[in-house]
Structures are given as C-alpha cells and as structure tokens.
C-alpha cells in the first residue's frame, strides 16, 4: 500500500511539473507563435493577433488575446476585428467528448460589409476555419460520425459587447463607412450534441439592437408594412429567445422583442440552418397608432395588435399576410320577459 501511495504521489508531482513546463513554454514568444498558428487553422487562415496573448491551464484552460483582425485577402482591408477575446474552457469531460465553455467574452467586435447584399459578407468567411460555414458543418458531421464518442458542447455564458456591422464602400478613391447594425450586449448559452447535425437548445438575450435602413431594403420595407418604419435606425431595447435545434432546423420555443414602439412575440416558427429559409409567425403590439402601408396605399388606424409571418431567406426577409386578429364580438343575450 505504501508503494502504491508513493507511486501516486510521484505521478502527481510529475504531472504538475509537466503542466508547469507547458504553461511556461506556451507563454513565451515560441508558444505564442504556436497559438497564433492554431488560431489560423481553427478560426480563419487570415486571422492575425496584434495584441498580447495570455494562457493558463489550471484550474481551467483560459486563453485571452487582444486586437484580433481577419483581413480580406482581396483588398487587404479588415472585414472582422475583435478588441478583446477571453475563453475559459473546463477540463472535465474533454476526454469523453464533452466540451464545456464556462465563459467566453468578446468586446469591440466589428464586421465590415463590402457589397450591397449580405451574401458578400457571408462569402468572405470562406470555407476554411471555424468561421467557414461549410467547414463547420463538415467538422460537426465528422464528430457525430465518430463511434463510441458522443460529442457535446455546453456553453454556460458566451458574451459579446459592442458589436457593429459597417458598410464599406469606395467613392472616388475615398473609403466611406456607413453603420448598418449595432448591438450593445448579447448573451448566449447552449447545450448541443452531434447527431450528426446539431441537436439541443440555444438561449439568446440581447440589449440595444439598432438596425439602420441601409442594412436591408427588403427588411426596412417589411418594417414599413407593419407600421414599424422610423426615420432613423430601428431600435430594440430588449430581446430574448429560446430555440430547439434538430434535423437541421432551429425551432422557436419563445421570442420577445421590446422597444419604444411596442412588443413583438412568437412561440412557434423555424429557421432552416442549411438554407436560411425562415418561417416565423409573429404578433406585434404597438404602443401608438398604427401606420399600415401595403400595395402603395397607406392607412392610419388606432388598431395596435397585428399578426404576420416573417418569411424568406435570412438575407432577404419579408412579411407575409399581415392579418389583424379578429375583434371579440359580444354574443347577444335574449331575455325571456314572460
């Protein structure tokens, strides 16, 4: 028994020395170079880390990096920048296929769109790295196909603060940038399994969402159609939603958006994760008068309760069948005076 205890003690000491050695090596310029190459392989081949990197391995695997930039290989201009990145990954369950993200924090994130359509922004992601949609789907299916390993991703808190999408255009050799979308805060938590497509639940909470009219002409036209058009950006003060993922679809369990204009809710609907096709029945309660515009005719009414369907691909959403809920008609009561 003493020999067994002594062997276990020596093993723990050796393990501690190995971990300490790895920690020291990885926090050197050589180790940082290795981490940067790993980011290029797993995140995006054109990512560059211009700020400091810090790594710790106990009690959790924690990585922090500042000033991350992904360059567009065509014009060498950034199309994604992240001011600060923090990741806290738990060791428990990794050997059995359970990836547990205890906390992840991104701040000062900017995406640049160089074309007039959202497709151009998505195409810039390419098919390489974690940001590549095709590669992501392929890797997830490969994980789900591994026999004997049930891969599971659990994210306790994924926080993004100060997220912006900016339109970049060139006019007479002058680069002009136009804000399209901004978000003060987004908090995501999820639990997914590879089956081989993602299966699980995703919960979102957001604050301070602003969508400019220039972000999407079709989306702005849809806002006009249901009385939500404004001169400036459309502002959502609070947003909450919960989605179930299975069979390649994200199905809405609940959705709520609120602003000075009123409240928007949904308890059903779906998004095809492969094509982006959306079918989301919504109910809108406006706080003020409703200005309804359809087929070139504008109608103003005090009706403030409206139901409609948000449909189409994510890059070209539109409104279908705006229908006002039927008013409750009192049932006449016949009184027998005899």
XYZ file of C-alpha atoms in Angstrom:
338
model
C 0.000 0.000 0.000
C 2.846 2.384 0.839
C 4.433 1.711 -2.527
C 1.136 2.488 -4.260
C 0.709 5.755 -2.339
C 4.311 6.707 -3.104
C 3.838 5.928 -6.807
C 0.665 8.051 -6.942
C 2.463 10.925 -5.234
C 5.344 10.776 -7.709
C 2.843 10.663 -10.585
C 1.075 13.792 -9.320
C 4.404 15.586 -8.917
C 5.424 14.606 -12.456
C 2.065 15.738 -13.813
C 2.414 19.084 -12.021
C 5.913 19.557 -13.465
C 4.664 18.783 -16.984
C 1.792 21.231 -16.649
C 4.113 23.910 -15.260
C 6.542 23.320 -18.144
C 3.748 23.607 -20.696
C 2.498 26.799 -19.074
C 5.946 28.380 -19.139
C 6.650 27.326 -22.726
C 3.291 28.427 -24.079
C 3.689 31.875 -22.504
C 6.904 32.542 -24.438
C 7.221 34.035 -27.948
C 7.663 30.491 -29.276
C 4.499 29.319 -27.548
C 2.573 32.394 -28.684
C 3.641 31.665 -32.255
C 2.251 28.152 -31.879
C -1.050 29.543 -30.563
C -1.309 32.007 -33.447
C -0.816 29.199 -35.952
C -3.501 27.182 -34.173
C -5.887 30.147 -34.473
C -5.168 30.335 -38.199
C -6.033 26.659 -38.569
C -9.114 26.515 -36.380
C -10.577 30.039 -36.668
C -9.574 31.512 -40.037
C -6.451 31.317 -42.236
C -6.211 35.133 -42.418
C -6.569 35.906 -38.706
C -3.826 37.984 -37.083
C -3.281 38.664 -33.380
C -1.690 42.092 -32.961
C -2.016 42.333 -29.194
C -0.751 40.320 -26.234
C -1.706 36.668 -25.646
C -2.040 35.018 -22.253
C -2.689 31.351 -21.468
C -3.314 29.471 -18.245
C -4.096 25.785 -17.859
C -5.171 25.477 -14.200
C -7.799 25.179 -12.856
C -9.299 25.677 -16.331
C -7.868 26.255 -19.787
C -8.070 30.047 -20.100
C -6.972 31.972 -23.188
C -7.004 35.721 -23.705
C -5.928 37.729 -26.746
C -6.271 41.374 -27.746
C -6.629 43.082 -31.119
C -7.599 40.194 -33.412
C -8.080 41.066 -37.096
C -9.199 38.956 -40.064
C -8.090 40.520 -43.360
C -9.890 40.321 -46.678
C -7.307 38.675 -48.982
C -8.521 40.760 -51.955
C -8.044 44.325 -50.735
C -6.061 43.620 -47.538
C -8.653 45.522 -45.526
C -10.067 44.068 -42.282
C -13.545 42.561 -42.511
C -13.561 41.374 -38.881
C -11.879 42.865 -35.827
C -12.139 41.900 -32.148
C -10.769 44.221 -29.485
C -10.657 41.685 -26.651
C -11.172 37.923 -26.595
C -11.438 35.739 -23.484
C -12.123 31.986 -23.306
C -12.453 29.811 -20.207
C -12.669 26.097 -21.051
C -13.204 23.341 -18.470
C -11.009 20.241 -18.494
C -13.677 17.961 -17.063
C -15.292 15.748 -19.705
C -12.896 16.576 -22.566
C -11.639 13.004 -22.830
C -15.215 11.734 -23.117
C -16.190 14.261 -25.797
C -17.790 16.931 -23.583
C -16.603 20.458 -24.413
C -17.673 22.833 -21.655
C -17.166 26.554 -22.187
C -17.552 28.093 -18.757
C -17.232 31.646 -20.074
C -16.346 33.410 -23.311
C -16.181 37.167 -23.760
C -15.722 39.224 -26.919
C -15.768 43.023 -26.918
C -15.437 45.772 -29.534
C -16.337 43.486 -32.439
C -16.757 44.970 -35.946
C -17.784 43.310 -39.206
C -17.364 45.158 -42.499
C -19.665 44.529 -45.457
C -18.181 45.499 -48.815
C -21.128 44.713 -51.128
C -24.748 45.757 -51.149
C -26.038 42.303 -50.257
C -25.446 40.229 -47.146
C -24.277 37.333 -49.324
C -20.987 39.136 -49.931
C -20.358 39.296 -46.182
C -21.038 35.578 -45.772
C -18.886 34.702 -48.772
C -15.912 36.465 -47.179
C -15.952 33.857 -44.434
C -14.944 31.224 -46.996
C -14.974 27.516 -46.241
C -11.877 27.369 -44.034
C -11.604 27.582 -40.287
C -14.282 27.864 -37.642
C -15.813 30.892 -39.401
C -16.325 28.904 -42.587
C -19.902 27.651 -42.693
C -19.122 24.692 -44.938
C -16.143 23.584 -42.874
C -18.092 23.983 -39.640
C -20.886 21.740 -40.900
C -18.400 19.169 -42.198
C -16.481 19.031 -38.912
C -19.670 18.738 -36.876
C -20.839 15.826 -39.009
C -17.447 14.164 -38.608
C -17.731 14.466 -34.825
C -21.202 12.956 -34.906
C -19.970 10.053 -37.028
C -17.256 9.003 -34.544
C -18.243 5.697 -32.997
C -18.148 5.410 -29.230
C -17.835 9.183 -28.662
C -20.926 11.294 -28.008
C -19.702 14.841 -28.551
C -21.449 17.519 -26.546
C -20.921 21.275 -26.497
C -22.077 23.189 -23.442
C -21.673 26.966 -23.299
C -22.590 28.438 -19.955
C -22.040 32.074 -20.955
C -20.956 33.496 -24.316
C -20.963 37.290 -24.068
C -20.445 39.817 -26.866
C -20.329 43.529 -26.044
C -20.292 46.404 -28.542
C -20.890 44.553 -31.814
C -21.115 46.569 -35.053
C -21.665 45.871 -38.739
C -20.320 48.589 -41.047
C -20.772 49.090 -44.790
C -17.502 49.899 -46.539
C -17.606 51.486 -49.983
C -15.202 53.439 -52.154
C -16.290 56.718 -53.758
C -13.728 58.492 -55.962
C -10.825 56.678 -54.280
C -12.185 57.668 -50.865
C -13.218 54.912 -48.438
C -16.613 55.655 -46.872
C -18.023 53.676 -43.953
C -21.734 53.565 -43.062
C -23.001 51.932 -39.809
C -25.612 49.269 -40.584
C -26.213 47.438 -37.328
C -25.056 47.775 -33.748
C -25.620 45.735 -30.614
C -24.714 46.749 -27.084
C -24.811 43.303 -25.489
C -25.542 39.696 -26.488
C -25.544 36.765 -24.054
C -25.787 33.205 -25.393
C -25.971 29.860 -23.637
C -26.352 26.491 -25.321
C -26.144 22.737 -24.968
C -25.660 20.842 -28.241
C -24.870 17.296 -29.319
C -23.515 15.980 -32.624
C -26.132 13.646 -34.050
C -24.559 14.249 -36.734
C -26.332 17.619 -37.130
C -26.592 19.906 -34.075
C -29.259 18.782 -31.593
C -30.027 20.776 -28.461
C -31.118 24.155 -27.154
C -29.895 27.727 -27.610
C -30.925 30.709 -25.467
C -30.265 34.316 -26.505
C -30.571 37.618 -24.645
C -29.706 40.945 -26.247
C -29.828 44.641 -25.394
C -29.540 47.776 -27.509
C -30.032 46.446 -31.049
C -30.092 49.155 -33.752
C -30.819 48.357 -37.404
C -30.251 51.161 -39.935
C -32.485 51.436 -43.044
C -29.404 50.874 -45.211
C -28.875 47.424 -43.663
C -31.519 45.815 -45.870
C -34.013 47.460 -48.183
C -36.346 44.466 -48.020
C -36.235 44.366 -44.213
C -36.922 48.094 -43.976
C -39.837 47.687 -46.415
C -41.170 44.911 -44.188
C -40.973 47.239 -41.171
C -42.940 49.866 -43.100
C -45.562 47.300 -43.992
C -46.403 46.596 -40.343
C -46.066 50.149 -39.058
C -42.558 49.975 -37.593
C -40.824 52.336 -40.026
C -38.815 55.158 -38.472
C -36.683 57.953 -39.900
C -33.520 56.644 -38.271
C -32.473 53.214 -37.055
C -34.999 50.711 -35.737
C -34.147 50.173 -32.055
C -34.836 47.055 -29.982
C -34.149 47.739 -26.323
C -34.516 44.128 -25.099
C -34.589 40.771 -26.874
C -34.982 37.227 -25.501
C -35.465 33.934 -27.312
C -35.073 30.185 -26.865
C -34.574 27.775 -29.781
C -34.576 23.993 -30.143
C -32.174 22.553 -32.766
C -32.841 19.252 -34.539
C -32.963 17.822 -38.082
C -31.098 20.868 -39.416
C -33.767 23.304 -38.163
C -33.901 25.847 -35.356
C -37.421 25.938 -33.914
C -38.563 28.850 -31.770
C -39.805 27.958 -28.286
C -40.215 31.606 -27.372
C -39.239 35.040 -28.673
C -39.758 38.519 -27.287
C -38.506 41.877 -28.540
C -39.405 45.207 -26.952
C -38.734 48.861 -27.679
C -40.324 52.290 -27.544
C -42.511 51.156 -30.461
C -44.097 48.237 -28.557
C -43.649 44.468 -28.151
C -43.039 41.632 -30.610
C -43.579 37.989 -29.600
C -43.508 34.492 -31.107
C -44.000 30.985 -29.739
C -43.541 28.967 -32.932
C -41.751 29.051 -36.282
C -38.465 27.763 -37.624
C -35.238 28.612 -39.470
C -33.605 26.113 -41.846
C -29.944 26.146 -40.787
C -28.834 24.783 -44.174
C -30.565 27.360 -46.390
C -31.504 30.177 -44.006
C -35.164 29.884 -45.023
C -37.284 31.419 -42.279
C -40.931 30.962 -41.340
C -41.694 32.809 -38.123
C -45.268 33.793 -37.144
C -45.123 36.965 -35.057
C -47.551 39.032 -33.024
C -46.976 42.769 -32.751
C -48.464 45.107 -30.154
C -47.751 48.760 -30.919
C -47.850 51.384 -28.191
C -49.008 54.147 -30.538
C -51.120 54.460 -33.659
C -50.510 52.035 -36.493
C -49.429 53.301 -39.902
C -50.018 50.370 -42.285
C -48.623 50.556 -45.810
C -49.421 47.883 -48.388
C -49.614 47.896 -52.185
C -48.917 51.623 -52.373
C -51.776 52.534 -50.021
C -51.082 53.942 -46.578
C -53.665 53.519 -43.852
C -53.573 55.032 -40.379
C -55.556 53.325 -37.670
C -55.606 53.002 -33.911
C -55.503 49.231 -34.192
C -52.350 48.195 -32.299
C -52.495 44.391 -32.383
C -51.221 42.743 -35.555
C -50.206 39.212 -36.569
C -47.993 38.394 -39.553
C -45.337 35.935 -40.762
C -41.661 36.828 -41.181
C -40.527 34.678 -44.087
C -37.823 34.227 -46.716
C -34.058 33.647 -46.531
C -32.164 35.399 -43.747
C -30.523 37.793 -46.204
C -33.851 38.854 -47.735
C -36.575 38.657 -45.103
C -40.076 39.859 -45.885
C -43.597 40.000 -44.487
C -46.386 37.651 -45.495
C -50.098 38.024 -44.810
C -50.337 40.819 -42.250
C -53.559 39.899 -40.502
C -55.220 41.831 -37.708
C -56.677 39.486 -35.085
C -60.477 39.323 -35.131
C -62.181 41.555 -32.648
C -64.251 39.927 -29.958
C -67.908 40.338 -30.849
C -70.297 40.230 -27.860
C -72.850 37.442 -28.080
C -76.404 38.816 -27.916
C -78.368 37.627 -24.939
C -82.107 37.005 -25.316
C -84.031 37.667 -22.150
C -87.413 35.984 -21.734
C -89.618 38.516 -20.044
C -92.527 36.126 -19.673
